[in-house]
XYZ file of C-alpha atoms in Angstrom:
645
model
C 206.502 267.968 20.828
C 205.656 271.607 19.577
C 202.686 273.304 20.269
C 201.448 276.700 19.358
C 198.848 276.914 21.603
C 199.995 279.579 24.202
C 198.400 282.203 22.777
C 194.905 282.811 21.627
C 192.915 281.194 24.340
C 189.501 282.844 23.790
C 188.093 286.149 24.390
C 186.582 288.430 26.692
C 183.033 289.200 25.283
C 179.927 287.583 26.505
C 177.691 284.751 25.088
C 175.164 286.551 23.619
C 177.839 288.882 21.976
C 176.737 292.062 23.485
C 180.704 292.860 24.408
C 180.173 292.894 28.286
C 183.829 292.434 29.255
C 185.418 289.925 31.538
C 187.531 291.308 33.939
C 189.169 289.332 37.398
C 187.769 290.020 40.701
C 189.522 293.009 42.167
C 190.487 295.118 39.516
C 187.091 296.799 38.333
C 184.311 293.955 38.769
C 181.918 294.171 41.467
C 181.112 291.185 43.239
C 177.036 290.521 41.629
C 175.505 287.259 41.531
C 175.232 285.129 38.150
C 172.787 285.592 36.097
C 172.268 282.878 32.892
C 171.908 285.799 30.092
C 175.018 287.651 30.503
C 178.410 287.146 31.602
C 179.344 288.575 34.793
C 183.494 289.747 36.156
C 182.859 286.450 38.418
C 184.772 284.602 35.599
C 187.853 282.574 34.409
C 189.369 281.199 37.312
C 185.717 281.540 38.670
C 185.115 277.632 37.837
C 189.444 277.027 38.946
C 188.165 278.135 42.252
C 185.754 275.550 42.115
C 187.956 272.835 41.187
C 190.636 274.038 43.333
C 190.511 272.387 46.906
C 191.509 269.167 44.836
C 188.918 269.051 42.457
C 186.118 271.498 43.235
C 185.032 271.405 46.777
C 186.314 274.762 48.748
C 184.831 277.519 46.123
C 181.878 276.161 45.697
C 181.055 275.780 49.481
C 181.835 279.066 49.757
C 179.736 280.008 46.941
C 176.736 277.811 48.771
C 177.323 279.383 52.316
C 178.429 282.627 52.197
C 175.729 284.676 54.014
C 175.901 286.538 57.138
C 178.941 285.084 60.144
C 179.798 282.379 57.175
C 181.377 284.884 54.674
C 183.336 287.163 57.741
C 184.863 283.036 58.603
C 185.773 282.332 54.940
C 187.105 286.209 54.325
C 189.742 285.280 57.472
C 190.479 282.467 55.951
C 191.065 282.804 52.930
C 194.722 283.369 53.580
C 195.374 280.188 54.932
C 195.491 278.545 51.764
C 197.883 280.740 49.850
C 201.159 279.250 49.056
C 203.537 278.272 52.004
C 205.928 276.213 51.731
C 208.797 276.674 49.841
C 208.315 274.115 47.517
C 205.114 275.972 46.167
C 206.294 278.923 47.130
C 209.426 278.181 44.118
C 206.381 277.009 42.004
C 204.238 279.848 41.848
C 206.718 282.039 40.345
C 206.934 280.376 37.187
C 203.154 280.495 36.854
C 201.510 282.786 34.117
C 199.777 285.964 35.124
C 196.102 285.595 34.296
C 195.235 288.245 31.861
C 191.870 290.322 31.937
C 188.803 288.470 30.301
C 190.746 285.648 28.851
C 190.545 281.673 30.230
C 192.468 280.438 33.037
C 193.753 277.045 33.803
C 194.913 275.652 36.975
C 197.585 272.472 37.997
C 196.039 270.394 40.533
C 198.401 268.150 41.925
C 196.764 265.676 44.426
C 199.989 264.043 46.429
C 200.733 261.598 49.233
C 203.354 261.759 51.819
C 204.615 258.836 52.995
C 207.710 257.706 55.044
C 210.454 256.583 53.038
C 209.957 258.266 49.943
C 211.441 261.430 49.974
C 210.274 264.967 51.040
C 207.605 265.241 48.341
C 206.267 261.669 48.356
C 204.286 261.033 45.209
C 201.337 263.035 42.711
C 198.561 260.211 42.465
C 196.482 262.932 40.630
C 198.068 265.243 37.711
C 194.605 267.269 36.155
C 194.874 270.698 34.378
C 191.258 272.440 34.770
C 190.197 275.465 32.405
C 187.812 277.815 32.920
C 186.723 279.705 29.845
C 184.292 282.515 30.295
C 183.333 282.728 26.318
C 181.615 279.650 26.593
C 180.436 279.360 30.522
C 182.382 276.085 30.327
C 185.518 273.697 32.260
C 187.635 271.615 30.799
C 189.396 268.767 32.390
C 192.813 267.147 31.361
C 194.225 264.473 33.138
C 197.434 262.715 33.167
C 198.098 258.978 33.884
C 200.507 258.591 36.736
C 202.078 255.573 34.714
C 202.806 257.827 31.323
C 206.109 258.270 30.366
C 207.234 261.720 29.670
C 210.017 264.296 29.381
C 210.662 264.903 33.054
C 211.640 268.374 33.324
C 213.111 269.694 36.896
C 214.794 273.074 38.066
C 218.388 272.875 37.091
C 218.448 269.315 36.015
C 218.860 268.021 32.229
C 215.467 266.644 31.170
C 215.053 263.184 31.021
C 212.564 260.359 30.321
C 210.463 258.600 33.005
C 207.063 257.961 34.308
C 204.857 261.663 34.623
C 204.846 261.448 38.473
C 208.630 261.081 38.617
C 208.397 264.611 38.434
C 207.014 265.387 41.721
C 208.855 263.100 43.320
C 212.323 264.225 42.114
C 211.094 267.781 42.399
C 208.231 268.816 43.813
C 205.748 271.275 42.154
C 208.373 272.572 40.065
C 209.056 269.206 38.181
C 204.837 268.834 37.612
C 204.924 272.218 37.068
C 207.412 272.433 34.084
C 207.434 269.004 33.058
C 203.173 269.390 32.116
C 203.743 272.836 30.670
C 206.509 271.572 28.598
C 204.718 268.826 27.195
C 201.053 270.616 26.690
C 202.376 273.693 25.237
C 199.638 275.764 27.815
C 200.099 278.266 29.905
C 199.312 277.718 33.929
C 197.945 280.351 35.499
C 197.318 278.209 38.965
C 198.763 275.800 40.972
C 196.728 273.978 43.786
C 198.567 271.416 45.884
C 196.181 269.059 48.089
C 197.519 266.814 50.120
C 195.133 263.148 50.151
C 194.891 263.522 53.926
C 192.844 266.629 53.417
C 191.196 265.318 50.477
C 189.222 262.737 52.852
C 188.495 265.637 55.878
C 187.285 267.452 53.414
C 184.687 264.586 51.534
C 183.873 263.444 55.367
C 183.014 266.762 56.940
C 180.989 267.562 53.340
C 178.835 264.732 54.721
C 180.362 262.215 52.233
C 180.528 262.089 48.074
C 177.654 260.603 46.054
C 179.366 258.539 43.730
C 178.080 255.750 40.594
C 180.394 252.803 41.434
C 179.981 250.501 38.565
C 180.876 246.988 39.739
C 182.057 244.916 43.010
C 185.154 246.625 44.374
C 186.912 244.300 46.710
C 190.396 243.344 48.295
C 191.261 242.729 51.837
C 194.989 241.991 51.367
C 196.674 245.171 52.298
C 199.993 245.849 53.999
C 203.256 245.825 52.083
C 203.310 242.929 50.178
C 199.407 243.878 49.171
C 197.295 246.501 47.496
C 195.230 248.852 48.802
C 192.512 247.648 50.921
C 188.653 248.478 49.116
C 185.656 247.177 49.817
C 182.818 248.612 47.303
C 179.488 246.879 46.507
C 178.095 248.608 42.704
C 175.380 251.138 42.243
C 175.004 255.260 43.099
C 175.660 255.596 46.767
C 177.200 258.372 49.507
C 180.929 256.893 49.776
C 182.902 258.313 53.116
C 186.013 260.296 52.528
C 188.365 256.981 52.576
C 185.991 255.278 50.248
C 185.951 257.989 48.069
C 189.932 258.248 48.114
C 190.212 254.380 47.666
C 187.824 254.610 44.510
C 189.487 257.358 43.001
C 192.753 255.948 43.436
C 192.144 252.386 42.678
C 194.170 250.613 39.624
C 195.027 247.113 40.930
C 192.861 245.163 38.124
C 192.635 247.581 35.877
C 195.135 250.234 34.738
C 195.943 254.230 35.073
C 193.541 254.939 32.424
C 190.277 253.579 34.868
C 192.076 255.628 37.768
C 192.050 259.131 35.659
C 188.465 258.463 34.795
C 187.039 257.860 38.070
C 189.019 260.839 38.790
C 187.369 262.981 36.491
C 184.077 260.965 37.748
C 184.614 262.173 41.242
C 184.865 266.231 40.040
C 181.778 265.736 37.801
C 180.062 264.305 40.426
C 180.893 266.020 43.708
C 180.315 269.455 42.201
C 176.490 268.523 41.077
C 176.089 267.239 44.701
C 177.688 270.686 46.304
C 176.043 272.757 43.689
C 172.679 270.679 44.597
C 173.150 270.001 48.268
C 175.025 271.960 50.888
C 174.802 272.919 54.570
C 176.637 276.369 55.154
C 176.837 274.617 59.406
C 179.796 272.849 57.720
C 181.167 275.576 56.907
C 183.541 275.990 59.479
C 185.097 272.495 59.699
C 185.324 272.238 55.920
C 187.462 275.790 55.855
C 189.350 274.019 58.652
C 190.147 271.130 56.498
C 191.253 272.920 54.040
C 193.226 275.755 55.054
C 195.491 272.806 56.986
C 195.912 270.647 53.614
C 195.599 272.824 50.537
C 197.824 275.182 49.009
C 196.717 278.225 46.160
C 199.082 279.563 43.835
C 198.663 282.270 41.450
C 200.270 284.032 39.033
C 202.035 287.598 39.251
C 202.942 287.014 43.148
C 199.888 288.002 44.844
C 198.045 285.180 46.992
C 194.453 284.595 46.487
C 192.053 287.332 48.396
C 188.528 286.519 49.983
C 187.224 288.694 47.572
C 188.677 287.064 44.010
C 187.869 283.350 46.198
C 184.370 284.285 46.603
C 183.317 285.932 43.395
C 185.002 283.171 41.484
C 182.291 280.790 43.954
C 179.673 282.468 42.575
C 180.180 282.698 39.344
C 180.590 278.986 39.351
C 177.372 278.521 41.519
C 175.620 279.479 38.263
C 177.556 277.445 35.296
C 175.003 276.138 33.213
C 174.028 272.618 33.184
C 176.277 270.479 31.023
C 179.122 272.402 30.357
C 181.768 270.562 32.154
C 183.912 268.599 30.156
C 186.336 265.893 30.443
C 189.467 265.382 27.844
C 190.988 261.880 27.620
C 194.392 261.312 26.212
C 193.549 258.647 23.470
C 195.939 255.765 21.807
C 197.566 255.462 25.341
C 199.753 251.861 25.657
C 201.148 249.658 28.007
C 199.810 248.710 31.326
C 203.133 249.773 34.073
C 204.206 252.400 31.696
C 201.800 254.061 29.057
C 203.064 255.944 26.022
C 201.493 257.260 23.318
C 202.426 259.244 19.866
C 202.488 263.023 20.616
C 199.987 263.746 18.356
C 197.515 262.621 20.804
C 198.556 264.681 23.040
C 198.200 267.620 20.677
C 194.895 266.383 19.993
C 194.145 266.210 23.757
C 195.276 269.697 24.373
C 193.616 271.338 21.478
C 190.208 270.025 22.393
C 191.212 270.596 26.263
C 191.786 274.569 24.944
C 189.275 274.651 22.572
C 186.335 272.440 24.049
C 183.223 272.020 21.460
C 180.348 273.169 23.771
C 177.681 271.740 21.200
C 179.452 268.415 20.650
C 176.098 267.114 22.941
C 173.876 268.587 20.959
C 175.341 267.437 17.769
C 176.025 264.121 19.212
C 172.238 263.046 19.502
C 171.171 264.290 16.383
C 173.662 261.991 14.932
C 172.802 259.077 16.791
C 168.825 259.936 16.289
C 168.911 260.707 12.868
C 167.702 264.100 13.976
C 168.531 266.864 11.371
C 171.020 269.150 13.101
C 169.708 272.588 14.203
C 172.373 274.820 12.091
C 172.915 279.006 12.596
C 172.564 280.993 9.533
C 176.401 281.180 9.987
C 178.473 282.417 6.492
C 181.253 280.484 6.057
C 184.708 282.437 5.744
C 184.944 282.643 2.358
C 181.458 284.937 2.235
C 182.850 287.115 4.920
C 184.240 290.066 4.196
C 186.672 291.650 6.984
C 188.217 294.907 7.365
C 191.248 294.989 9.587
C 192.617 298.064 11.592
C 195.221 298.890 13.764
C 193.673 300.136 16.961
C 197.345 299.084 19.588
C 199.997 301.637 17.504
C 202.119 298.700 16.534
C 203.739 298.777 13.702
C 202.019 295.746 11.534
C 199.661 294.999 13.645
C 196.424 295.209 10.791
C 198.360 293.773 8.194
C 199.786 290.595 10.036
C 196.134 289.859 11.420
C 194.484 290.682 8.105
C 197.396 288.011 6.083
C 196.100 285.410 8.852
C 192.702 285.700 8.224
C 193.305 285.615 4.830
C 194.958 282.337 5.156
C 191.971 280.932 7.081
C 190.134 281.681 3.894
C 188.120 285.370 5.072
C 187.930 288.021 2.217
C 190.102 290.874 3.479
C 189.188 294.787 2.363
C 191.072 297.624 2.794
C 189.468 300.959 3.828
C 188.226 303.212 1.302
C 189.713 305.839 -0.854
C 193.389 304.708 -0.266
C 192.799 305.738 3.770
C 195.574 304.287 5.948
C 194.504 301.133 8.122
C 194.316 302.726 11.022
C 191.403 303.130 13.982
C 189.942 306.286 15.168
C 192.799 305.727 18.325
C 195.591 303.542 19.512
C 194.223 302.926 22.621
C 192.375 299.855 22.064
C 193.427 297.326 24.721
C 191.016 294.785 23.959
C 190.703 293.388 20.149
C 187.499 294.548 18.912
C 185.038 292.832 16.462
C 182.661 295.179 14.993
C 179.518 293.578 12.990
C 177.534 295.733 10.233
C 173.757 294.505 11.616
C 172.527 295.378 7.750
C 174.346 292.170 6.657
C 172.778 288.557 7.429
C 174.679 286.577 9.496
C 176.941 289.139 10.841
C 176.572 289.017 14.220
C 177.562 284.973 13.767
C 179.878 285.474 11.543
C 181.640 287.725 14.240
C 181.277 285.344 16.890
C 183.671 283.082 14.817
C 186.107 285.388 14.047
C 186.141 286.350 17.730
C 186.943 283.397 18.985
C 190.064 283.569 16.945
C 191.701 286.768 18.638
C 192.845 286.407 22.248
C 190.110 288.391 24.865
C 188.393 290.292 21.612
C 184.707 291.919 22.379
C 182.053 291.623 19.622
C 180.283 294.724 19.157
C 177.798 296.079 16.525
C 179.781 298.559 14.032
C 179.694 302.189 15.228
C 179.851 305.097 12.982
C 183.510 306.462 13.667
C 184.653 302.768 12.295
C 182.129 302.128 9.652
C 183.727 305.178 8.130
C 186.652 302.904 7.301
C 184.710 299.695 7.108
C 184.083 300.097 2.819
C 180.886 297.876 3.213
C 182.798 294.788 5.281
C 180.940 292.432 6.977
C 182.913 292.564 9.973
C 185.402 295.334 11.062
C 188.159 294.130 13.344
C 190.141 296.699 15.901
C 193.229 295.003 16.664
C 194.221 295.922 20.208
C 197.381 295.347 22.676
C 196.078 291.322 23.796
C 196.672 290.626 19.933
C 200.291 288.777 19.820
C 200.769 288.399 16.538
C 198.771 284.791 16.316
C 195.243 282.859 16.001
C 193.899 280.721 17.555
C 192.904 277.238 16.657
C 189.095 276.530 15.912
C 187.652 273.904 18.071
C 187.466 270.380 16.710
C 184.508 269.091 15.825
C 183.809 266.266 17.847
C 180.883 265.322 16.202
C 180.928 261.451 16.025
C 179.777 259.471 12.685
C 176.364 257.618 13.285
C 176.596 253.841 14.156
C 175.170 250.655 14.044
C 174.033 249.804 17.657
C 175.765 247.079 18.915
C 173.135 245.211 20.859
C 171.164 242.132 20.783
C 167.913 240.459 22.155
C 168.970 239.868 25.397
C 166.287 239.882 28.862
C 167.328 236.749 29.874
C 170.931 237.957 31.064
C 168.743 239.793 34.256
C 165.311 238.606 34.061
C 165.707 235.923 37.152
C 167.629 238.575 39.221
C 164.587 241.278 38.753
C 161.868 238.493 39.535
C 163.635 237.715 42.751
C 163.353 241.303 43.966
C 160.103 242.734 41.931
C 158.153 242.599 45.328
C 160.583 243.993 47.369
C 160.751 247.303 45.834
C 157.729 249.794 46.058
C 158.090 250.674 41.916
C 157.977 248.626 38.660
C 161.108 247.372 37.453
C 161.949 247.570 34.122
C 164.092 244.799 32.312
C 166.671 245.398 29.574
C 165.439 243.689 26.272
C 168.352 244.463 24.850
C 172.165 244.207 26.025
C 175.491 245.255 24.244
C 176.200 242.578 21.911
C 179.941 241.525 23.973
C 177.851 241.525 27.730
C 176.409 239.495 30.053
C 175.415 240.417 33.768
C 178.799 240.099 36.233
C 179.633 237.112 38.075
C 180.523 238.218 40.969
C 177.591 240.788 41.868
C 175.117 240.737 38.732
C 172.599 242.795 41.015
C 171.918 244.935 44.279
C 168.896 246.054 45.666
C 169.573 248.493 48.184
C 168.530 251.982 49.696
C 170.014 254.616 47.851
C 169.377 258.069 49.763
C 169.699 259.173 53.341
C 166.789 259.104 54.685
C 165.746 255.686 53.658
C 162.525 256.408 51.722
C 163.907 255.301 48.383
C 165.186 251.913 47.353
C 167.052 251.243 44.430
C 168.341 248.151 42.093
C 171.548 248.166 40.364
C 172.341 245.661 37.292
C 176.133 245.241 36.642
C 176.945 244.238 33.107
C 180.664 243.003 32.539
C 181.913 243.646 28.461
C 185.066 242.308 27.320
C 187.517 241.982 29.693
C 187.061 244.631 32.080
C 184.738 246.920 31.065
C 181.240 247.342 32.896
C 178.273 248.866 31.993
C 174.479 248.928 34.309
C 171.043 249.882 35.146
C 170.573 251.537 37.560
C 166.460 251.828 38.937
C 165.080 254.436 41.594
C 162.573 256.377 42.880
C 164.574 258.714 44.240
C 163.827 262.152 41.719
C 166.162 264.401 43.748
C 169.725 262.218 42.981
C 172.605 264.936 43.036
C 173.514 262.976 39.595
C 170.298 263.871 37.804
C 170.776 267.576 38.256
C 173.644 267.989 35.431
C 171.334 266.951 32.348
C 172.720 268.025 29.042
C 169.713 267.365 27.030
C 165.755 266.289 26.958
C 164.311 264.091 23.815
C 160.971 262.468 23.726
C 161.342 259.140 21.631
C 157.980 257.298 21.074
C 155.967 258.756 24.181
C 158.927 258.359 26.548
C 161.073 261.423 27.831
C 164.514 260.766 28.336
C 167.079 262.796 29.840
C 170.828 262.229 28.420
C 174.037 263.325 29.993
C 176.997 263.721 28.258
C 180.757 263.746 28.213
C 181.611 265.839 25.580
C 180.283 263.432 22.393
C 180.145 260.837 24.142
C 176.595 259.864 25.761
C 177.454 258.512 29.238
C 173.781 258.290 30.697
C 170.480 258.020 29.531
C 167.578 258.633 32.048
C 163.942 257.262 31.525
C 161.524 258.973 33.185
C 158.258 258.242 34.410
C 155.802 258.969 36.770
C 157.081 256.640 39.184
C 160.711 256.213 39.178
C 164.038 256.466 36.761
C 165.904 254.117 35.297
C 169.427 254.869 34.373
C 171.066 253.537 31.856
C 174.829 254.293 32.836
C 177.935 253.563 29.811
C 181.193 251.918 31.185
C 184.103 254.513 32.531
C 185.773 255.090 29.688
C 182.224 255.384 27.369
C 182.971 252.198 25.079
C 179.395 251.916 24.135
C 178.299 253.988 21.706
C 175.791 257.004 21.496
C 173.352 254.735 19.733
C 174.051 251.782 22.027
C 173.293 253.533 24.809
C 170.238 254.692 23.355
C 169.145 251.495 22.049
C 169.288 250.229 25.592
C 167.346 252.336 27.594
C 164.800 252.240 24.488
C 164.593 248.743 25.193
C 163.866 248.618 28.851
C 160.300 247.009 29.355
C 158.192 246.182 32.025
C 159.142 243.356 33.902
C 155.748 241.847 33.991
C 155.589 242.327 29.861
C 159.144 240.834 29.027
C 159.317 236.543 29.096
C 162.780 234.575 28.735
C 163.432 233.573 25.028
């Protein structure tokens, strides 16, 4: 498969494009906490640091207990997790150096040693994680285990086989390679975490607060079984071995189920750290880690306290709904998964170039909502005067003939003056913007996003001398290689018919038998995806859902098709680590409703009221659609008010 998406990965310049650079921790950024309007130097690998010790748990405990005795115990040991074996070691120096201000992405490999199978053992987990400081936003891309792949290994001639073949033939390398060879994307990371350390680490963070979304059960383990797991459905604290037997889980259900509760788990344990953290732990949870994780990074040098703990708090203040997860669709099979590679390019593109208002866009689809638009001109009413601001030969011309292919008008400078800047010591690709024209500053912003680490600035006078009346000047400087990057895709999805009918009497019984035993209404769906019907095996639980034992909660499971599974979940409890990661507010009819998203796709919808929440939560992969979802929780009535049909 060819890619051409190694270059170009974003820019340097902050969100409100007033050009305040990105630069790594320890070369000229002071360590400052985040603040919402700007972008601080606690960036890229800021939010890798977060997902690091195997899918965001070290960083970010840093980043919540780092005062006083806690930061001098984290600055000592800090060390412990740089690379150290020699497997890594060998790894780490085919990684990419991070460059200044641009995105970084990280390898997490979660593996598990066992007797009997070789020195490495096997990579349950595969996820690439990207932090991009443009847009204050991760990305997550995961592999299925079960997907088969050009292997590629150190010294060995490539060769098909299942993705985690890699790590077991060899080691970091083979992940290492074999996922940069088929994504195209440069690594900048590698974090190794071995499953042992995975549970410490979940235990001694006082557990994981998880949605489980139906009955979990087996109790035939041993060689001749599966894993042992026994789960009951609904959000709940699960102990580290729950947590790793949820996460790893695939026995009715296939590798596709196992990378999203995955991706579940990082979603979900980084709202409860980010929510809910006691620095005491600090010391046991460094322990943990420093004994079972390993940080690679590019360029040779380990990981300092300093970068560690900057990157923490950066990520301490990522805004609310910006983390999103990347799916490889059209996946086949059920042992061994393949799918056409343009999928994959698909995947990657949108993994690289992540559409941070796909949420917003999203519900004003499925609400018939006319979309909020920015007075934006399109390329062909932007005019753009190139320069060359890095002394190499062609530099202005090459990136002017690409813009022009992308449609922008491209001037020369006036009066037959050579296209050169005012120097040739522009590092950084600048975009200047001429704030007399309408739309210039978002026009900019676009164009921006196109050169690798460029800074949007408003047009000074040295450069407006060679501007001849252009919308937008652009200084090409030494991160421009000669290549653009892709636009993000628009994930916007079309508007649907919601697939629901009348429906109450699927749960009505099960929420009459417990209406008195819970100290809030209950609220009964009216309507139910058209496929569904409540579960079999465990249609409802009524349980207590926080610590302390002050709030109850009652979960409906829904089973669609063959093994999908959809519920309701009902609570009191306001304070739910899950409810702090909103992505959006709407009021529909008097009600307020709080959505969550995955990318486009609407994963929760929230009711409020004075008394409790009722969740309305889609099925792991998101089959139901936007307007589904919302169709359901618009239908949820009072119990007393609803009678079976």
């Amino acid at each position: 498969m060819r890619t051409t998406l190694k270059r170009g990965l974003g820019r340097g310049a902050a969100p409100n494009g007033e050009a305040k650079a990105v630069f790594p921790p320890g070369t000229s950024s002071p360590v400052t906490l985040y603040r919402q309007s700007e972008t601080t130097g606690l960036s890229r690998v800021g939010l890798i640091g977060r997902i690091a010790m195997w899918l965001g748990i070290a960083c970010l405990v840093v980043a919540t207990g780092t005062a006083g005795g806690a930061y001098l115990y984290f600055h000592e040991s800090v060390a412990a997790v740089a690379a150290k074996t020699p497997e890594v070691r060998k790894a780490a120096k085919q990684l990419d150096i991070p460059l200044p201000g641009q995105p970084a992405v990280g390898l997490v490999i979660g593996y598990d040693a066992r007797k009997g199978e070789g020195t490495s053992g096997r990579s349950d987990t595969l996820m690439l994680v990207r932090a991009d400081p443009e847009t204050d936003s991760i990305t997550l891309l995961s592999f299925p285990r079960d997907m088969r792949v050009e292997v590629r290994c150190p010294n060995r001639t490539p060769f098909f086989d299942k993705i985690n073949a890699a790590y077991a033939t060899c080691g970091p390398q083979g992940s290492l390679q074999t996922v940069r060879a088929l994504t195209g994307v440069q690594i900048n990371y590698l974090i190794t975490v071995n499953f042992r350390g995975f549970r410490q680490i979940v235990d001694r963070l006082g557990g994981a607060w998880i949605d489980v979304d139906r009955r979990y059960f087996n109790d035939r383990g041993g060689p001749t079984g599966y894993a042992t797991i026994n789960l009951r459905p609904g959000y709940q604290q699960l102990t580290g071995r729950q947590t790793l037997d949820y996460v790893r889980f695939r026995h009715t259900d296939s590798d596709l189920y196992r990378v999203a509760r995955q991706q579940q788990f990082v979603k979900a344990f980084k709202n409860q750290i980010q929510e809910n953290f006691a620095a005491t732990a600090l010391p046991k949870v460094v322990n943990a880690i420093t004994n079972n994780v390993e940080v690679a990074q590019g360029g040779g040098v380990d990981v300092d306290g300093r970068t560690v703990l900057s990157y923490a708090l950066f990520a301490y203040g990522l805004p609310r709904g910006r983390v999103f997860q990347t799916r490889i669709e059209g996946l086949e099979g059920f042992a061994d998964l393949t799918t056409d590679s343009e999928n994959i390019t698909r995947a990657v593109t949108t993994f690289t170039h992540p559409d941070v208002e796909s949420s917003e866009k999203a519900t004003a689809v499925a609400l018939g909502e006319k979309p909020k638009t920015r007075a934006t001109p399109a390329p062909g009413q932007t005019t753009v005067t190139v320069l060359n601001g890095n002394g190499v030969s062609g530099s202005a011309s090459t990136a002017g003939y690409l813009l022009g292919q992308r449609s922008y008008q491209v001037l020369t400078p006036p009066n037959g003056l050579p296209a050169n800047a005012p120097s040739f010591d522009y590092f950084r690709t600048q975009v200047y913007f001429d704030r007399g024209q309408k739309g210039a500053r978002e026009a900019g912003r676009k164009v921006a996003n196109l050169f690798a680490s460029a800074e949007l600035r408003p047009l000074p006078r040295p450069v407006g001398q060679l501007a001849n009346g252009a919308m937008l000047t652009v200084v090409v400087g030494q991160t421009f290689h000669g290549s653009l990057a892709s636009a993000p895709i628009d994930q916007t999805p079309k508007r649907e018919r919601p697939a629901v009918v009348y429906g109450p009497n699927a749960a009505i019984d099960e929420l009459r038998e417990r209406r008195d035993r819970v100290p809030f209404p209950l609220m009964a769906p009216t309507v139910i995806e058209r496929s569904s019907w409540v579960d079999s095996e465990l249609p409802a639980r009524m349980y207590w859902i926080d610590p302390d034992e002050k709030h109850k909660a009652v979960r409906l499971v829904y089973r669609m098709g063959s093994n999908e599974y959809w519920g309701v979940q009902m609570t009191s409890w306001k304070d739910a680590p899950a409810l702090a990661d909103k992505s959006l507010t709407r009021r529909i009819k008097g009600r307020v409703y709080d959505l969550y998203y995955n990318g486009p796709k609407l994963h929760m919808v929230v009711l409020k009221t004075p008394k409790a929440d009722y969740w309305v939560v889609n099925t792991l992969l998101d089959r139901l659609s936007n307007e589904t979802m919302l169709a359901i929780a618009k239908g949820l009535k009072p119990l007393g008010s609803v009678k079976k049909s």
